mmCIF file of C-alpha atoms and ligand atoms in Angstrom:
data_model
loop_
_atom_site.group_PDB
_atom_site.id
_atom_site.type_symbol
_atom_site.label_atom_id
_atom_site.label_comp_id
_atom_site.label_asym_id
_atom_site.label_seq_id
_atom_site.Cartn_x
_atom_site.Cartn_y
_atom_site.Cartn_z
ATOM 1 C CA MET W 155 37.565 75.400 -3.041
ATOM 2 C CA THR W 156 40.081 75.055 -0.234
ATOM 3 C CA ASP W 157 43.664 73.908 -0.619
ATOM 4 C CA THR W 158 43.878 70.472 0.950
ATOM 5 C CA LYS W 159 47.168 70.142 2.805
ATOM 6 C CA VAL W 160 48.490 66.558 2.851
ATOM 7 C CA TRP W 161 50.978 65.277 5.434
ATOM 8 C CA LYS W 162 52.600 61.854 5.117
ATOM 9 C CA ILE W 163 52.985 60.102 8.478
ATOM 10 C CA ASP W 164 54.846 56.782 8.260
ATOM 11 C CA GLN W 165 55.423 56.717 11.973
ATOM 12 C CA ILE W 166 55.273 59.115 14.868
ATOM 13 C CA THR W 167 58.637 60.902 15.152
ATOM 14 C CA SER W 168 59.546 64.419 16.306
ATOM 15 C CA GLU W 169 59.254 65.542 12.680
ATOM 16 C CA THR W 170 55.866 63.980 11.968
ATOM 17 C CA GLU W 171 54.662 65.237 15.378
ATOM 18 C CA ARG W 172 55.051 68.724 13.869
ATOM 19 C CA SER W 173 52.705 67.777 11.025
ATOM 20 C CA ILE W 174 50.205 66.406 13.524
ATOM 21 C CA LYS W 175 50.402 69.687 15.483
ATOM 22 C CA GLU W 176 49.660 71.602 12.262
ATOM 23 C CA ALA W 177 46.656 69.385 11.581
ATOM 24 C CA ALA W 178 45.528 69.827 15.214
ATOM 25 C CA ALA W 179 45.823 73.615 14.854
ATOM 26 C CA LEU W 180 43.426 73.498 11.889
ATOM 27 C CA LEU W 181 40.940 71.514 14.000
ATOM 28 C CA VAL W 182 41.207 74.095 16.785
ATOM 29 C CA GLN W 183 40.323 76.725 14.155
ATOM 30 C CA ASN W 184 37.135 74.750 13.376
ATOM 31 C CA GLN W 185 38.468 73.374 10.076
ATOM 32 C CA VAL W 186 38.011 69.726 8.991
ATOM 33 C CA VAL W 187 40.898 67.267 8.716
ATOM 34 C CA ALA W 188 40.889 63.654 7.487
ATOM 35 C CA PHE W 189 42.924 61.099 9.438
ATOM 36 C CA PRO W 190 43.484 57.342 9.477
ATOM 37 C CA THR W 191 41.886 55.078 12.078
ATOM 38 C CA GLU W 192 42.297 51.296 12.364
ATOM 39 C CA THR W 193 39.010 50.810 10.449
ATOM 40 C CA VAL W 194 38.709 53.470 7.707
ATOM 41 C CA TYR W 195 39.781 57.110 7.301
ATOM 42 C CA GLY W 196 37.662 59.595 9.261
ATOM 43 C CA LEU W 197 36.846 63.250 8.568
ATOM 44 C CA GLY W 198 37.268 65.035 11.887
ATOM 45 C CA ALA W 199 36.000 68.328 13.334
ATOM 46 C CA ASN W 200 35.603 69.822 16.811
ATOM 47 C CA ALA W 201 32.503 68.050 18.178
ATOM 48 C CA LYS W 202 31.733 70.946 20.529
ATOM 49 C CA GLU W 203 31.365 73.539 17.737
ATOM 50 C CA ALA W 204 28.341 73.340 15.456
ATOM 51 C CA ASP W 205 30.084 75.497 12.820
ATOM 52 C CA ALA W 206 32.994 73.094 12.593
ATOM 53 C CA VAL W 207 30.677 70.073 12.436
ATOM 54 C CA ALA W 208 28.605 71.731 9.688
ATOM 55 C CA ARG W 209 31.746 71.693 7.504
ATOM 56 C CA ILE W 210 31.805 67.879 7.690
ATOM 57 C CA PHE W 211 28.244 67.597 6.381
ATOM 58 C CA GLU W 212 29.053 70.119 3.656
ATOM 59 C CA ALA W 213 32.287 68.443 2.488
ATOM 60 C CA LYS W 214 30.689 64.983 2.348
ATOM 61 C CA GLY W 215 27.264 66.000 1.090
ATOM 62 C CA ARG W 216 25.882 64.076 4.052
ATOM 63 C CA PRO W 217 22.172 64.185 5.011
ATOM 64 C CA ALA W 218 21.735 66.259 8.184
ATOM 65 C CA ASP W 219 19.642 63.547 9.897
ATOM 66 C CA ASN W 220 22.576 61.115 10.017
ATOM 67 C CA PRO W 221 24.458 61.486 13.346
ATOM 68 C CA LEU W 222 28.257 61.386 13.695
ATOM 69 C CA ILE W 223 30.437 59.325 16.012
ATOM 70 C CA VAL W 224 32.490 61.217 18.620
ATOM 71 C CA HIS W 225 36.133 60.085 18.779
ATOM 72 C CA LEU W 226 38.077 60.362 22.021
ATOM 73 C CA ALA W 227 41.659 59.514 22.982
ATOM 74 C CA GLU W 228 40.765 57.646 26.179
ATOM 75 C CA ARG W 229 37.889 55.870 27.884
ATOM 76 C CA ASN W 230 38.013 58.176 30.905
ATOM 77 C CA GLN W 231 36.964 61.124 28.674
ATOM 78 C CA ILE W 232 33.578 59.554 27.908
ATOM 79 C CA ASP W 233 31.937 60.691 31.176
ATOM 80 C CA ALA W 234 32.183 64.322 30.093
ATOM 81 C CA TYR W 235 29.734 63.772 27.207
ATOM 82 C CA VAL W 236 27.226 61.193 28.396
ATOM 83 C CA ALA W 237 24.520 61.010 31.067
ATOM 84 C CA GLU W 238 25.555 57.520 32.234
ATOM 85 C CA VAL W 239 27.681 54.552 31.261
ATOM 86 C CA PRO W 240 25.670 51.378 31.991
ATOM 87 C CA GLU W 241 27.442 48.236 33.201
ATOM 88 C CA MET W 242 27.248 46.461 29.805
ATOM 89 C CA ALA W 243 28.858 49.453 28.090
ATOM 90 C CA LYS W 244 31.646 49.484 30.682
ATOM 91 C CA LYS W 245 32.358 45.826 29.977
ATOM 92 C CA LEU W 246 32.351 46.313 26.206
ATOM 93 C CA LEU W 247 34.562 49.377 26.409
ATOM 94 C CA ALA W 248 37.028 47.592 28.692
ATOM 95 C CA ALA W 249 37.205 44.591 26.361
ATOM 96 C CA PHE W 250 37.321 46.267 22.940
ATOM 97 C CA THR W 251 38.673 49.782 23.228
ATOM 98 C CA PRO W 252 40.819 51.262 21.926
ATOM 99 C CA GLY W 253 39.435 49.390 18.934
ATOM 100 C CA PRO W 254 36.732 49.101 16.271
ATOM 101 C CA LEU W 255 33.706 49.532 18.562
ATOM 102 C CA THR W 256 31.251 52.449 18.871
ATOM 103 C CA VAL W 257 28.901 52.509 21.832
ATOM 104 C CA ILE W 258 25.684 54.522 21.760
ATOM 105 C CA LEU W 259 24.991 56.131 25.137
ATOM 106 C CA LYS W 260 22.581 58.735 26.506
ATOM 107 C CA SER W 261 23.997 62.165 25.760
ATOM 108 C CA ASN W 262 24.383 64.829 28.455
ATOM 109 C CA GLY W 263 23.946 67.595 25.890
ATOM 110 C CA THR W 264 27.532 68.942 25.800
ATOM 111 C CA ILE W 265 28.139 67.817 22.204
ATOM 112 C CA ALA W 266 27.020 70.129 19.397
ATOM 113 C CA GLU W 267 23.461 69.355 18.341
ATOM 114 C CA ASN W 268 24.307 68.674 14.696
ATOM 115 C CA VAL W 269 26.676 65.852 15.778
ATOM 116 C CA THR W 270 23.808 63.823 17.177
ATOM 117 C CA ALA W 271 21.299 64.996 14.548
ATOM 118 C CA GLY W 272 18.933 65.971 17.347
ATOM 119 C CA LEU W 273 18.930 62.486 18.989
ATOM 120 C CA SER W 274 19.199 62.188 22.769
ATOM 121 C CA SER W 275 21.992 59.620 22.374
ATOM 122 C CA VAL W 276 25.605 59.930 21.244
ATOM 123 C CA GLY W 277 28.010 57.402 19.711
ATOM 124 C CA VAL W 278 31.502 57.332 21.219
ATOM 125 C CA ARG W 279 34.581 55.538 19.978
ATOM 126 C CA ILE W 280 38.256 55.284 21.025
ATOM 127 C CA PRO W 281 40.212 54.576 17.829
ATOM 128 C CA ASP W 282 43.239 52.299 17.935
ATOM 129 C CA HIS W 283 45.601 53.957 15.464
ATOM 130 C CA PRO W 284 48.784 55.839 16.369
ATOM 131 C CA VAL W 285 47.985 58.798 14.070
ATOM 132 C CA ALA W 286 44.373 59.102 15.302
ATOM 133 C CA GLN W 287 45.602 58.890 18.883
ATOM 134 C CA ALA W 288 48.351 61.488 18.326
ATOM 135 C CA LEU W 289 45.872 63.851 16.641
ATOM 136 C CA LEU W 290 43.264 63.521 19.415
ATOM 137 C CA ARG W 291 45.938 64.218 22.047
ATOM 138 C CA ALA W 292 47.405 67.159 20.135
ATOM 139 C CA CYS W 293 44.090 68.978 19.556
ATOM 140 C CA ARG W 294 42.643 68.089 22.983
ATOM 141 C CA LEU W 295 39.160 68.015 21.451
ATOM 142 C CA PRO W 296 36.439 65.414 21.041
ATOM 143 C CA LEU W 297 36.380 64.853 17.264
ATOM 144 C CA ALA W 298 33.148 64.190 15.430
ATOM 145 C CA ALA W 299 34.198 62.001 12.502
ATOM 146 C CA PRO W 300 32.288 60.068 9.879
ATOM 147 C CA SER W 301 34.088 58.027 7.241
ATOM 148 C CA ALA W 302 35.994 60.450 4.973
ATOM 149 C CA ASN W 303 34.204 59.611 1.720
ATOM 150 C CA LYS W 304 31.675 61.536 -0.347
ATOM 151 C CA SER W 305 28.283 60.456 0.960
ATOM 152 C CA GLY W 306 27.146 57.226 -0.751
ATOM 153 C CA ARG W 307 30.640 56.135 -1.875
ATOM 154 C CA PRO W 308 32.672 53.269 -0.367
ATOM 155 C CA SER W 309 34.523 54.296 2.803
ATOM 156 C CA PRO W 310 38.188 55.224 2.285
ATOM 157 C CA THR W 311 40.868 52.770 3.374
ATOM 158 C CA THR W 312 43.782 54.767 1.886
ATOM 159 C CA ALA W 313 44.622 58.473 1.767
ATOM 160 C CA ALA W 314 44.298 58.288 -2.037
ATOM 161 C CA HIS W 315 40.634 57.283 -1.614
ATOM 162 C CA VAL W 316 40.046 60.343 0.594
ATOM 163 C CA TYR W 317 41.847 62.601 -1.861
ATOM 164 C CA GLU W 318 39.824 61.245 -4.766
ATOM 165 C CA ASP W 319 36.544 62.164 -3.017
ATOM 166 C CA LEU W 320 37.369 65.278 -0.994
ATOM 167 C CA GLN W 321 40.370 67.162 -2.409
ATOM 168 C CA GLY W 322 39.681 70.881 -2.401
ATOM 169 C CA ARG W 323 36.775 70.375 0.030
ATOM 170 C CA ILE W 324 38.713 69.797 3.274
ATOM 171 C CA ALA W 325 41.556 71.684 4.967
ATOM 172 C CA GLY W 326 43.876 68.760 5.670
ATOM 173 C CA LEU W 327 44.610 65.058 5.203
ATOM 174 C CA LEU W 328 46.962 62.979 7.333
ATOM 175 C CA ASP W 329 48.215 60.101 5.188
ATOM 176 C CA GLY W 330 49.036 57.207 7.485
ATOM 177 C CA GLY W 331 48.984 54.523 4.788
ATOM 178 C CA PRO W 332 46.313 51.846 4.309
ATOM 179 C CA THR W 333 44.046 51.151 7.299
ATOM 180 C CA GLY W 334 44.079 47.663 8.804
ATOM 181 C CA VAL W 335 40.560 46.447 9.595
ATOM 182 C CA GLY W 336 38.990 47.801 6.392
ATOM 183 C CA VAL W 337 35.340 47.868 7.523
ATOM 184 C CA GLU W 338 33.960 50.392 10.002
ATOM 185 C CA SER W 339 33.465 49.997 13.747
ATOM 186 C CA THR W 340 30.646 47.883 15.136
ATOM 187 C CA VAL W 341 27.927 50.233 16.415
ATOM 188 C CA VAL W 342 26.271 48.917 19.601
ATOM 189 C CA ASP W 343 23.313 50.648 21.223
ATOM 190 C CA CYS W 344 23.752 50.489 25.007
ATOM 191 C CA THR W 345 20.837 52.760 25.952
ATOM 192 C CA GLY W 346 18.344 49.939 26.612
ATOM 193 C CA GLU W 347 18.146 46.694 28.601
ATOM 194 C CA VAL W 348 20.303 44.633 26.241
ATOM 195 C CA PRO W 349 22.999 45.707 23.789
ATOM 196 C CA ILE W 350 21.798 45.936 20.185
ATOM 197 C CA ILE W 351 24.087 45.830 17.155
ATOM 198 C CA LEU W 352 23.017 48.684 14.873
ATOM 199 C CA ARG W 353 25.845 48.157 12.381
ATOM 200 C CA PRO W 354 28.056 45.034 12.153
ATOM 201 C CA GLY W 355 31.756 45.904 11.965
ATOM 202 C CA GLY W 356 35.293 45.169 13.095
ATOM 203 C CA VAL W 357 34.258 43.591 16.436
ATOM 204 C CA THR W 358 32.131 40.530 15.713
ATOM 205 C CA ARG W 359 28.852 39.526 17.353
ATOM 206 C CA GLU W 360 30.589 36.403 18.673
ATOM 207 C CA GLN W 361 33.252 38.539 20.371
ATOM 208 C CA LEU W 362 30.637 40.839 21.938
ATOM 209 C CA GLU W 363 28.638 37.890 23.255
ATOM 210 C CA GLU W 364 31.700 36.443 24.957
ATOM 211 C CA VAL W 365 31.834 39.582 27.082
ATOM 212 C CA VAL W 366 28.173 40.502 27.744
ATOM 213 C CA GLY W 367 26.220 37.360 26.950
ATOM 214 C CA SER W 368 23.358 37.632 24.518
ATOM 215 C CA VAL W 369 23.393 40.571 22.121
ATOM 216 C CA MET W 370 20.517 41.584 19.825
ATOM 217 C CA VAL W 371 20.778 42.675 16.227
ATOM 218 C CA ASP W 372 18.654 45.559 14.917
ATOM 219 C CA PRO W 373 15.796 43.745 13.113
ATOM 220 C CA ALA W 374 16.118 46.242 10.247
ATOM 221 C CA LEU W 375 19.472 44.614 9.353
ATOM 222 C CA ALA W 376 17.926 41.185 8.848
ATOM 223 C CA VAL W 377 15.998 42.166 5.720
ATOM 224 C CA GLN W 378 19.176 42.766 3.720
ATOM 225 C CA GLY W 379 19.332 40.805 0.525
ATOM 226 C CA GLU W 380 15.793 39.527 0.719
ATOM 227 C CA GLU W 381 13.399 40.358 -2.054
ATOM 228 C CA LEU W 382 10.733 42.044 -0.012
ATOM 229 C CA PRO W 383 7.160 41.457 -1.079
ATOM 230 C CA GLU W 384 5.570 44.725 -2.080
ATOM 231 C CA ASN W 385 3.712 46.507 0.726
ATOM 232 C CA LYS W 386 5.720 44.728 3.405
ATOM 233 C CA ALA W 387 6.735 47.365 5.892
ATOM 234 C CA VAL W 388 10.495 47.533 6.251
ATOM 235 C CA GLU W 389 11.720 48.152 9.777
ATOM 236 C CA LYS W 390 13.262 51.570 10.230
ATOM 237 C CA PRO W 391 16.934 51.111 11.148
ATOM 238 C CA ARG W 392 17.930 52.560 14.509
ATOM 239 C CA ALA W 393 21.237 53.828 13.129
ATOM 240 C CA PRO W 394 19.962 56.500 10.757
ATOM 241 C CA GLY W 395 22.958 55.962 8.467
ATOM 242 C CA MET W 396 21.930 52.382 7.727
ATOM 243 C CA LYS W 397 18.913 53.480 5.711
ATOM 244 C CA TYR W 398 20.915 55.247 3.015
ATOM 245 C CA THR W 399 22.353 53.812 -0.189
ATOM 246 C CA HIS W 400 25.973 53.269 0.544
ATOM 247 C CA TYR W 401 29.320 51.986 -0.601
ATOM 248 C CA ALA W 402 28.261 52.265 -4.246
ATOM 249 C CA PRO W 403 30.878 51.442 -6.886
ATOM 250 C CA GLU W 404 30.858 53.472 -10.136
ATOM 251 C CA ALA W 405 29.123 50.731 -12.137
ATOM 252 C CA PRO W 406 26.071 48.655 -11.144
ATOM 253 C CA MET W 407 27.104 45.641 -9.064
ATOM 254 C CA TRP W 408 25.425 42.245 -8.861
ATOM 255 C CA LEU W 409 26.075 39.879 -5.973
ATOM 256 C CA VAL W 410 26.473 36.341 -7.299
ATOM 257 C CA ASN W 411 25.764 33.595 -4.786
ATOM 258 C CA GLY W 412 26.799 30.323 -6.406
ATOM 259 C CA ASP W 413 29.702 28.126 -7.456
ATOM 260 C CA GLN W 414 32.459 28.754 -10.010
ATOM 261 C CA ALA W 415 30.449 27.401 -12.948
ATOM 262 C CA PHE W 416 27.505 29.638 -12.026
ATOM 263 C CA MET W 417 29.729 32.740 -11.838
ATOM 264 C CA GLN W 418 31.389 31.869 -15.150
ATOM 265 C CA ALA W 419 27.971 31.453 -16.791
ATOM 266 C CA GLN W 420 26.924 34.971 -15.600
ATOM 267 C CA ILE W 421 30.160 36.435 -16.966
ATOM 268 C CA ASP W 422 29.753 34.703 -20.337
ATOM 269 C CA THR W 423 26.107 35.697 -20.763
ATOM 270 C CA LEU W 424 26.790 39.338 -19.944
ATOM 271 C CA GLN W 425 29.845 39.480 -22.218
ATOM 272 C CA GLN W 426 27.959 37.880 -25.102
ATOM 273 C CA ALA W 427 25.369 40.622 -24.729
ATOM 274 C CA GLY W 428 28.164 43.158 -25.311
ATOM 275 C CA ASN W 429 28.873 44.212 -21.701
ATOM 276 C CA LYS W 430 32.319 44.973 -20.301
ATOM 277 C CA VAL W 431 32.317 42.881 -17.123
ATOM 278 C CA GLY W 432 34.495 43.282 -14.015
ATOM 279 C CA VAL W 433 34.658 40.704 -11.216
ATOM 280 C CA ILE W 434 35.450 41.056 -7.511
ATOM 281 C CA ALA W 435 36.431 37.662 -6.129
ATOM 282 C CA SER W 436 38.516 35.743 -3.615
ATOM 283 C CA GLU W 437 41.882 34.290 -4.682
ATOM 284 C CA GLU W 438 40.293 30.851 -4.763
ATOM 285 C CA LEU W 439 37.482 31.786 -7.134
ATOM 286 C CA ALA W 440 39.596 34.191 -9.226
ATOM 287 C CA ASP W 441 42.017 31.357 -10.057
ATOM 288 C CA GLN W 442 39.185 29.374 -11.612
ATOM 289 C CA LEU W 443 37.527 32.108 -13.689
ATOM 290 C CA GLU W 444 38.169 33.037 -17.292
ATOM 291 C CA ILE W 445 38.026 36.807 -17.402
ATOM 292 C CA GLY W 446 40.657 39.566 -17.645
ATOM 293 C CA ALA W 447 39.131 42.283 -15.459
ATOM 294 C CA ILE W 448 39.303 40.786 -11.998
ATOM 295 C CA ASN W 449 39.941 42.345 -8.595
ATOM 296 C CA ARG W 450 41.177 39.928 -5.960
ATOM 297 C CA CYS W 451 40.187 40.819 -2.402
ATOM 298 C CA GLY W 452 41.901 38.057 -0.405
ATOM 299 C CA SER W 453 41.401 34.442 0.578
ATOM 300 C CA ARG W 454 38.044 32.924 1.528
ATOM 301 C CA ASP W 455 39.934 31.316 4.408
ATOM 302 C CA ASN W 456 40.827 34.725 5.813
ATOM 303 C CA LEU W 457 37.841 37.060 5.946
ATOM 304 C CA HIS W 458 39.952 39.714 7.723
ATOM 305 C CA GLU W 459 41.984 39.968 4.549
ATOM 306 C CA VAL W 460 38.800 40.294 2.482
ATOM 307 C CA ALA W 461 37.511 43.061 4.821
ATOM 308 C CA ALA W 462 40.807 44.940 4.503
ATOM 309 C CA HIS W 463 40.633 44.978 0.676
ATOM 310 C CA LEU W 464 36.882 45.252 0.157
ATOM 311 C CA TYR W 465 36.443 49.010 -0.281
ATOM 312 C CA ASP W 466 39.495 49.314 -2.499
ATOM 313 C CA ALA W 467 38.023 46.590 -4.710
ATOM 314 C CA LEU W 468 34.681 48.444 -4.847
ATOM 315 C CA ARG W 469 36.457 51.664 -5.861
ATOM 316 C CA SER W 470 38.876 50.139 -8.349
ATOM 317 C CA PHE W 471 36.500 49.535 -11.242
ATOM 318 C CA LYS W 472 35.884 52.839 -12.998
ATOM 319 C CA LYS W 473 32.814 53.717 -15.075
ATOM 320 C CA SER W 474 35.047 53.950 -18.122
ATOM 321 C CA ASP W 475 36.357 50.375 -17.693
ATOM 322 C CA VAL W 476 33.277 48.313 -16.923
ATOM 323 C CA ASP W 477 29.527 48.307 -17.547
ATOM 324 C CA ILE W 478 28.779 45.893 -14.760
ATOM 325 C CA ILE W 479 30.543 44.381 -11.753
ATOM 326 C CA LEU W 480 29.897 40.844 -10.498
ATOM 327 C CA CYS W 481 30.894 40.153 -6.914
ATOM 328 C CA GLU W 482 31.272 36.888 -5.016
ATOM 329 C CA THR W 483 29.419 36.398 -1.703
ATOM 330 C CA PHE W 484 31.151 35.395 1.561
ATOM 331 C CA PRO W 485 30.192 33.346 4.626
ATOM 332 C CA GLU W 486 28.354 35.414 7.232
ATOM 333 C CA THR W 487 30.496 34.339 10.133
ATOM 334 C CA GLY W 488 32.771 36.625 12.178
ATOM 335 C CA VAL W 489 33.721 39.721 10.198
ATOM 336 C CA GLY W 490 31.832 38.135 7.264
ATOM 337 C CA GLN W 491 28.687 39.726 8.753
ATOM 338 C CA ALA W 492 30.087 43.200 8.199
ATOM 339 C CA ILE W 493 31.409 42.262 4.741
ATOM 340 C CA MET W 494 28.035 40.936 3.564
ATOM 341 C CA ASN W 495 26.155 43.865 5.150
ATOM 342 C CA ARG W 496 28.255 46.295 3.077
ATOM 343 C CA LEU W 497 28.028 44.199 -0.100
ATOM 344 C CA HIS W 498 24.239 43.990 0.154
ATOM 345 C CA LYS W 499 24.122 47.787 0.441
ATOM 346 C CA ALA W 500 26.510 48.289 -2.473
ATOM 347 C CA ALA W 501 24.738 45.863 -4.809
ATOM 348 C CA THR W 502 21.972 46.733 -7.239
ATOM 349 C CA LYS W 503 20.870 43.111 -7.695
ATOM 350 C CA LYS W 504 21.417 39.654 -6.191
ATOM 351 C CA ILE W 505 21.473 36.388 -8.132
ATOM 352 C CA ASN W 506 21.209 33.066 -6.326
ATOM 353 C CA GLN W 507 22.096 29.673 -7.746
ATOM 354 C CA PHE W 508 20.576 27.758 -4.861
HETATM 355 O O1 TXA F 130 34.904 52.930 11.998
HETATM 356 C C1 TXA F 130 34.130 53.877 12.062
HETATM 357 O O2 TXA F 130 33.124 53.887 12.805
HETATM 358 C C2 TXA F 130 34.423 55.105 11.172
HETATM 359 C C3 TXA F 130 35.745 55.737 11.663
HETATM 360 C C4 TXA F 130 36.082 57.011 10.930
HETATM 361 O O3 TXA F 130 35.690 55.942 13.044
HETATM 362 N N1 TXA F 130 33.350 56.058 11.249
HETATM 363 C C5 TXA F 130 32.155 55.831 10.632
HETATM 364 O O4 TXA F 130 31.270 56.889 10.742
HETATM 365 O O5 TXA F 130 31.906 54.825 10.022
HETATM 366 P P1 TXA F 130 29.979 57.039 9.822
HETATM 367 O O6 TXA F 130 29.464 58.395 10.138
HETATM 368 O O7 TXA F 130 30.334 56.760 8.422
HETATM 369 O O8 TXA F 130 28.957 55.977 10.376
HETATM 370 C C6 TXA F 130 28.391 56.153 11.663
HETATM 371 C C7 TXA F 130 27.163 55.285 11.832
HETATM 372 C C8 TXA F 130 26.002 55.771 11.001
HETATM 373 O O9 TXA F 130 25.281 54.648 10.505
HETATM 374 C C9 TXA F 130 25.178 56.552 12.026
HETATM 375 O O10 TXA F 130 23.816 56.635 11.668
HETATM 376 C C10 TXA F 130 25.398 55.735 13.279
HETATM 377 O O11 TXA F 130 26.757 55.333 13.199
HETATM 378 N N2 TXA F 130 25.217 56.539 14.508
HETATM 379 C C11 TXA F 130 26.001 57.559 14.959
HETATM 380 N N3 TXA F 130 25.489 58.096 16.097
HETATM 381 C C12 TXA F 130 24.365 57.404 16.376
HETATM 382 C C13 TXA F 130 23.361 57.472 17.406
HETATM 383 N N4 TXA F 130 23.426 58.376 18.389
HETATM 384 N N5 TXA F 130 22.334 56.587 17.360
HETATM 385 C C14 TXA F 130 22.256 55.663 16.366
HETATM 386 N N6 TXA F 130 23.163 55.558 15.366
HETATM 387 C C15 TXA F 130 24.190 56.401 15.367
HETATM 388 MG MG1 MG F 131 30.230 56.208 6.441
#
């Protein structure tokens, strides 16, 4: 057990700058520190020191074959860690960073080997959050940082989420309040001829295509939610992290794709069988359902709001409160692609009305 030091940072002032310097000093000593980004909280360590990076894997219980994203303060620092920055990556970086985009580039070998899990590529990202920026500038290090959750759990969008999972396992936690985007960065592989989305996220496919024309999606992502016939080979995802069970709430969760009457019928049947049921739904659907235990995650007309509240909704139902969670599905447009990707991974079953 380590004592986890928590600093509250409402805004960057001369006083909170001192806290950030303390957190930076821990990073320089190869300790791990959690910090807010615009997407989710990250768990940072010096990306040049394998010993420091090993502490991330240990604190999270993360499989060693899942590479970490390297966070930098500015675009002009990328050259130091990669073999080349192809034209499409330059365009994407110029358009979307700082922001919720991670580009995969060919590594030049300067990053610790356990960051890239032995791959010849490295993911780089310039976060757009004042606390992340201040921390990166104060420690003057590239920070390897996965989401600051226990492996398999929903990513943290508040400091309380991080504390719940990692207290006593990490040296420090910068509490910058709730994050804004709510789902992680979009991971785009720029090592080949055309950019390939390995993980949908805060920057949408539509936005990427406006800048670089046609973008591919890793075929392994397309199988989500489909009942695969036995023996059908599933494509191996190119982002190693996408193959793991993820974002799991404490109780089994079913995705319910149907109208209000269909959802109500599922609730009633499960309750009649003696189950304590919890529902995650939009404002619009929640208003029409008869059930006490309901977590509202925003309006169907504003998927950004849904993304921002999604992980909190997944974490809110505790094992002691519910036996089963039913969750609404959302349109797969814009950030809805990231929302549905995460929900498919979190769910244990899908029920379709149509
Ligand atoms: O928004 C985010 O990206 C957050 C914040 C903290 O920056 N970070 C995050 O990291 O979500 P993590 O470790 O939870 O997810 C990183 C994903 C994993 O699916 C990993 O397999 C993939 O990116 N990835 C990292 N480096 C890669 C590489 N060189 N090639 C392919 N996939 C890579
Ligand atoms: Mg993660």
